[in-house]
mmCIF file of C-alpha atoms in Angstrom:
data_model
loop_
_atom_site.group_PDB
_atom_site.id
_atom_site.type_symbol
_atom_site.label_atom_id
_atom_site.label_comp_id
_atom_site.label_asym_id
_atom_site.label_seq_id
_atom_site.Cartn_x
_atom_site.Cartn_y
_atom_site.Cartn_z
ATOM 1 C CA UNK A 1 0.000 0.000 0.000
ATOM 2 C CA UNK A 2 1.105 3.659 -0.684
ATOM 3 C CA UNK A 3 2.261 6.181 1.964
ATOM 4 C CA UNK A 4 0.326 9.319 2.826
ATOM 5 C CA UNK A 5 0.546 12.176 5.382
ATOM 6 C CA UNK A 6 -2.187 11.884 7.421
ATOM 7 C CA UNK A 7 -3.646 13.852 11.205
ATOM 8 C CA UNK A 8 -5.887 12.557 13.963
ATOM 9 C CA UNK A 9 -5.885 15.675 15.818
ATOM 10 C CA UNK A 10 -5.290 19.720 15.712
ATOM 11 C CA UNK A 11 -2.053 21.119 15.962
ATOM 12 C CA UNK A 12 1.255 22.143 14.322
ATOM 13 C CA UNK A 13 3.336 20.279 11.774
ATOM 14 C CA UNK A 14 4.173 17.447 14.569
ATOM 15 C CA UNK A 15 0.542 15.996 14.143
ATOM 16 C CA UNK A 16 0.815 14.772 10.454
ATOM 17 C CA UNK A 17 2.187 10.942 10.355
ATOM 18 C CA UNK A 18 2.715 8.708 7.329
ATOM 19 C CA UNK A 19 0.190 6.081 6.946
ATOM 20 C CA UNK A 20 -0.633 3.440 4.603
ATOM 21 C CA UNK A 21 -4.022 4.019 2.348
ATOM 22 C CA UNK A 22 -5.299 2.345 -0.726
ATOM 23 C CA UNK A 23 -3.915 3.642 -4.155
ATOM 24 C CA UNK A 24 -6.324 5.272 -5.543
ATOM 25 C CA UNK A 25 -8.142 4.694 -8.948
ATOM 26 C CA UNK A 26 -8.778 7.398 -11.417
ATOM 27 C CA UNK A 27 -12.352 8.122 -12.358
ATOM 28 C CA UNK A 28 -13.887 9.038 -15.661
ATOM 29 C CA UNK A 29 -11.526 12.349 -16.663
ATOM 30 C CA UNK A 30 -8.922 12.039 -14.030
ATOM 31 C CA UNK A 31 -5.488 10.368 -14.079
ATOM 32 C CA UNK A 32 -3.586 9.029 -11.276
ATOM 33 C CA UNK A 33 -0.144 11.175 -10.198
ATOM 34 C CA UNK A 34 3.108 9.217 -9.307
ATOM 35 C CA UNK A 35 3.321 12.607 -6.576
ATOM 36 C CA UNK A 36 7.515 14.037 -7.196
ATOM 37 C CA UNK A 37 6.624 17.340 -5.223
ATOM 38 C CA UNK A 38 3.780 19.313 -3.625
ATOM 39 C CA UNK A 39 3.398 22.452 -1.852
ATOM 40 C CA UNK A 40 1.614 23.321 0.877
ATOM 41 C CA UNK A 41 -1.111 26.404 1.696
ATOM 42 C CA UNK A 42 -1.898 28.240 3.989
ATOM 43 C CA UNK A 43 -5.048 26.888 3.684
ATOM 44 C CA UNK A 44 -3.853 23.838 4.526
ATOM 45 C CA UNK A 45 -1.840 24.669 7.604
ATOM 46 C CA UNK A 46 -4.891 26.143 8.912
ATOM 47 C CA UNK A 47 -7.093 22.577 8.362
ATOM 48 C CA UNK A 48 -4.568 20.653 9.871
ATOM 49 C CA UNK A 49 -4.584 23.365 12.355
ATOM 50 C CA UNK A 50 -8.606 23.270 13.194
ATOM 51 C CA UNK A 51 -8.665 27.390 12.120
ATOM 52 C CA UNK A 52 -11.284 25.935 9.726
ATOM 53 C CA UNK A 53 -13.223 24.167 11.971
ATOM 54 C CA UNK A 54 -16.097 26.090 12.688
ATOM 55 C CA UNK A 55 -16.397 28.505 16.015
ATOM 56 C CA UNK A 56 -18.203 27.381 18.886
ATOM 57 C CA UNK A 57 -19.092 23.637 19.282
ATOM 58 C CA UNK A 58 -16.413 22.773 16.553
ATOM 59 C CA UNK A 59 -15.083 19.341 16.383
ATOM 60 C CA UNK A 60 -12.468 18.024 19.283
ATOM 61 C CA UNK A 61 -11.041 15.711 16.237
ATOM 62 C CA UNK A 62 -10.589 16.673 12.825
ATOM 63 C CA UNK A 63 -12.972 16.063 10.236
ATOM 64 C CA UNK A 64 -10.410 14.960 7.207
ATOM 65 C CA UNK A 65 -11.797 14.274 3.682
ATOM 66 C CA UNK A 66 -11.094 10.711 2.724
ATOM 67 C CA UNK A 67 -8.752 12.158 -0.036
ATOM 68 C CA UNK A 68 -6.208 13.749 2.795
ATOM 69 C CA UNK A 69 -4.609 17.348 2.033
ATOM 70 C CA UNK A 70 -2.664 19.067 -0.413
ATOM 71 C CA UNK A 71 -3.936 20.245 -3.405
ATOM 72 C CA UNK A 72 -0.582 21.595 -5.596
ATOM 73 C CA UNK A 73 0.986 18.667 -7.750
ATOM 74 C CA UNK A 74 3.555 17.987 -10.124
ATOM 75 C CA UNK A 75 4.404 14.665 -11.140
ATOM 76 C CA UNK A 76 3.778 11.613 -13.656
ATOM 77 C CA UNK A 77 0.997 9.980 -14.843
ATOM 78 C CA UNK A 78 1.061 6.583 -14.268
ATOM 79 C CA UNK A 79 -2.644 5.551 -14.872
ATOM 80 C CA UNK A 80 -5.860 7.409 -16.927
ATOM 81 C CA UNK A 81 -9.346 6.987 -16.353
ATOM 82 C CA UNK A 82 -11.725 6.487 -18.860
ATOM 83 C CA UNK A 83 -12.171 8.982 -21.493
ATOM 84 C CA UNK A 84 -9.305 10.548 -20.989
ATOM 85 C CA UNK A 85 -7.593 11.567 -24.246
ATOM 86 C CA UNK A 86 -5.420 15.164 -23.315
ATOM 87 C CA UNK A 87 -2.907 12.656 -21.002
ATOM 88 C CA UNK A 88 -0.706 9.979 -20.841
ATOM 89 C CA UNK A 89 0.654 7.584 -19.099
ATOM 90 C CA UNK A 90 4.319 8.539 -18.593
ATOM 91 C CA UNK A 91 3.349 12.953 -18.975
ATOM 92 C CA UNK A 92 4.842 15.301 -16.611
ATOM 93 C CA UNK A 93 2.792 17.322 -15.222
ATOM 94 C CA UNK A 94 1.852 20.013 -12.108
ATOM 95 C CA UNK A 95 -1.550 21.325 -11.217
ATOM 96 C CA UNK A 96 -4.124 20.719 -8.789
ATOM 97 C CA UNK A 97 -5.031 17.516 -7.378
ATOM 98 C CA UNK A 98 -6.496 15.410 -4.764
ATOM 99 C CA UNK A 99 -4.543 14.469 -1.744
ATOM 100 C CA UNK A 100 -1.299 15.436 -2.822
ATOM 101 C CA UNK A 101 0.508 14.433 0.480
ATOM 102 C CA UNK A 102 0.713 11.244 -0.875
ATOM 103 C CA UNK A 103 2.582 8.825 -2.924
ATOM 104 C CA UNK A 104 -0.315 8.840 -5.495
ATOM 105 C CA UNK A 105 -2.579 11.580 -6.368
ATOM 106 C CA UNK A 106 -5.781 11.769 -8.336
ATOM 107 C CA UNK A 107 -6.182 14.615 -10.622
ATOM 108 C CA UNK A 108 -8.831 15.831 -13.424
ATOM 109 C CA UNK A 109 -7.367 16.102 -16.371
ATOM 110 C CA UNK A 110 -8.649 20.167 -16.881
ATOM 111 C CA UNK A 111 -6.589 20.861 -13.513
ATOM 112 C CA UNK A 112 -3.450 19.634 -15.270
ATOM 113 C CA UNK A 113 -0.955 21.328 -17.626
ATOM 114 C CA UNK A 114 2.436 19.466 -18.938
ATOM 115 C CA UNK A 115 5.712 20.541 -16.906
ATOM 116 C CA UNK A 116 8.025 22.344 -19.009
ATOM 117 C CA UNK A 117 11.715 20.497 -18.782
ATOM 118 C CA UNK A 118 13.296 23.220 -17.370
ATOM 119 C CA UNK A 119 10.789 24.244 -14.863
ATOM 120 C CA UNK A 120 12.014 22.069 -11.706
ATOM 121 C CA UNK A 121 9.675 19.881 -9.865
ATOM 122 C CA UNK A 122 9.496 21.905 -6.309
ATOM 123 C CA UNK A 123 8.692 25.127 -8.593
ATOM 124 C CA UNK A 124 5.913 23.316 -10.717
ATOM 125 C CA UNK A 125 4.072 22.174 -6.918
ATOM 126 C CA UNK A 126 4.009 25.701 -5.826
ATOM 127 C CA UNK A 127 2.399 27.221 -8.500
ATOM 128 C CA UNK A 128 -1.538 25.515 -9.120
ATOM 129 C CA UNK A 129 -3.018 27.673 -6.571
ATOM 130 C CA UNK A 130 -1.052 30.705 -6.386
ATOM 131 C CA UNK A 131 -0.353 31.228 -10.067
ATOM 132 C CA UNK A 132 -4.411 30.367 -10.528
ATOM 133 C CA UNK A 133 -5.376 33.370 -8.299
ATOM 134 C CA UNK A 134 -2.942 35.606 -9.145
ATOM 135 C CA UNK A 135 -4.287 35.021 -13.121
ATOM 136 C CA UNK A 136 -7.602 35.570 -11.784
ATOM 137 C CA UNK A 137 -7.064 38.566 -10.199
ATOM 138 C CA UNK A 138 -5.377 40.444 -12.781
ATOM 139 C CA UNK A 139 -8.093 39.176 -15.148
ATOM 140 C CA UNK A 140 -10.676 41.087 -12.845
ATOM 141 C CA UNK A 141 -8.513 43.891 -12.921
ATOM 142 C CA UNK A 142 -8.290 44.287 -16.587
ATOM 143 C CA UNK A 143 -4.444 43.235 -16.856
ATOM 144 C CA UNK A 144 -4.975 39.860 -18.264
ATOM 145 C CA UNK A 145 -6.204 39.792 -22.212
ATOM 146 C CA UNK A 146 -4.963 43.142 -23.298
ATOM 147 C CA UNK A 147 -2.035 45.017 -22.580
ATOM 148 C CA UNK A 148 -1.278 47.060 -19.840
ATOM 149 C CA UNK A 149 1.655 49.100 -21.118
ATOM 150 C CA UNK A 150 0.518 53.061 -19.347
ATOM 151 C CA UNK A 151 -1.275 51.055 -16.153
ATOM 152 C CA UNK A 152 0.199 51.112 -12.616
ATOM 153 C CA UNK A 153 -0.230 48.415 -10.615
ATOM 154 C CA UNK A 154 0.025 48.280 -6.591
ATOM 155 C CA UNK A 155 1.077 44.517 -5.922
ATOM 156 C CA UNK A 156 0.671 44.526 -1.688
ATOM 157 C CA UNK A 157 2.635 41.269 -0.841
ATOM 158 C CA UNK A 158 4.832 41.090 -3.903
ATOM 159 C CA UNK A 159 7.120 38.631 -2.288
ATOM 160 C CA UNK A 160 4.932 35.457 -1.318
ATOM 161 C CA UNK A 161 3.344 32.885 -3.774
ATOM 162 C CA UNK A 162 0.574 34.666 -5.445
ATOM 163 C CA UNK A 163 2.087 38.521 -5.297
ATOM 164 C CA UNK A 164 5.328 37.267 -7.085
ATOM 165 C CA UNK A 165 3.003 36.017 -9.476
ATOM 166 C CA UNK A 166 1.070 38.595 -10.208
ATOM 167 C CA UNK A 167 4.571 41.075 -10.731
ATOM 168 C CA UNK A 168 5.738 38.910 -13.170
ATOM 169 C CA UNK A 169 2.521 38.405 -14.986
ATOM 170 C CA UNK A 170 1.392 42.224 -15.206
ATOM 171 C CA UNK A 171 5.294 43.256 -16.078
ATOM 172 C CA UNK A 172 4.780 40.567 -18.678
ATOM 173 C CA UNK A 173 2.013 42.857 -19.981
ATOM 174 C CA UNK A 174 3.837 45.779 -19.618
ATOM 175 C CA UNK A 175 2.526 47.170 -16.662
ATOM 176 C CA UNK A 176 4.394 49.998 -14.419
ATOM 177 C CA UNK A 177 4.494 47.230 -10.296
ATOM 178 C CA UNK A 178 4.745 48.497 -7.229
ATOM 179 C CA UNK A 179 5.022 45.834 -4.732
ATOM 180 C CA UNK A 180 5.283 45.648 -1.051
ATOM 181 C CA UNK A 181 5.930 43.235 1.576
ATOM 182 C CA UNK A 182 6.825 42.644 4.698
ATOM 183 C CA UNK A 183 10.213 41.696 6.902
#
């Protein structure tokens, strides 16, 4: 049986534990991830935590989905599901997943994008979520789909994962960044 990281109860980074789960088989439009690197967020800190528990009357023991935590991949495909076409077995890739603090991951296919060869495999895990909002937001603010040569943009947290993002992506565009961040 695979390895994943697991918890049982609240706390800091000493509550997660390796434990042996079933290897989990890919639906329709999902492929199963040999797992080479994923990142964690803050997100997920705060589950394994219990910020995200609720407020008053929350839960003495987590509540952990059946798929675990993590959700930023990159690694190889080493089984489809049916109907899946875009992916093979053998394709590096990074993206989102399910239960990436794992040996295996299961992924849909549409949350997956190939791995450029230079692009090394701790750097492909980081960027799923942070690269995704930092798209988003720009696309909200007009940055993304034209370009932004003449716009100033205020980046407030320039240096963590979705404000470095978001630099590079508007300066890609043209755009005059100002960032900020902290000690």
């Amino acid at each position: 049986m695979p390895a994943a990281i697991r918890f049982d109860r609240y706390g800091g980074p000493e509550v997660l534990a390796p434990a042996q789960v079933p290897r989990p088989e890919p639906a329709a439009g999902q492929v199963r991830l040999a797992v080479v690197a994923a990142g964690v967020n803050p997100v997920e800190w705060k589950i394994r935590r219990g910020d995200m528990a609720g407020g008053d009357g929350a839960r003495a023991e987590p509540l952990t989905a059946s798929r675990g935590l993590g959700t930023d991949v990159a690694g190889v495909v080493d089984a489809i599901g049916p109907g899946v076409t875009a992916l093979a077995v053998g394709d590096e890739v990074f993206g989102r997943a399910h239960d990436a603090y794992a040996e295996h991951a299961l992924a849909d296919t549409d949350d997956l994008v190939a791995r450029p060869a230079g692009l090394p495999w701790e750097v492909a895990a980081s960027l799923a979520i942070s690269g995704e909002t930092a798209y988003r937001t720009l696309g909200l603010l007009g940055v993304i789909g034209r370009e932004a040569v003449g716009t100033t943009l205020l980046v407030h947290g320039a240096s963590g994962g979705v404000g470095t993002v978001a630099v590079q992506l508007a300066a890609l565009r043209g755009a005059r960044v100002i960032g900020t961040a902290g000690p």
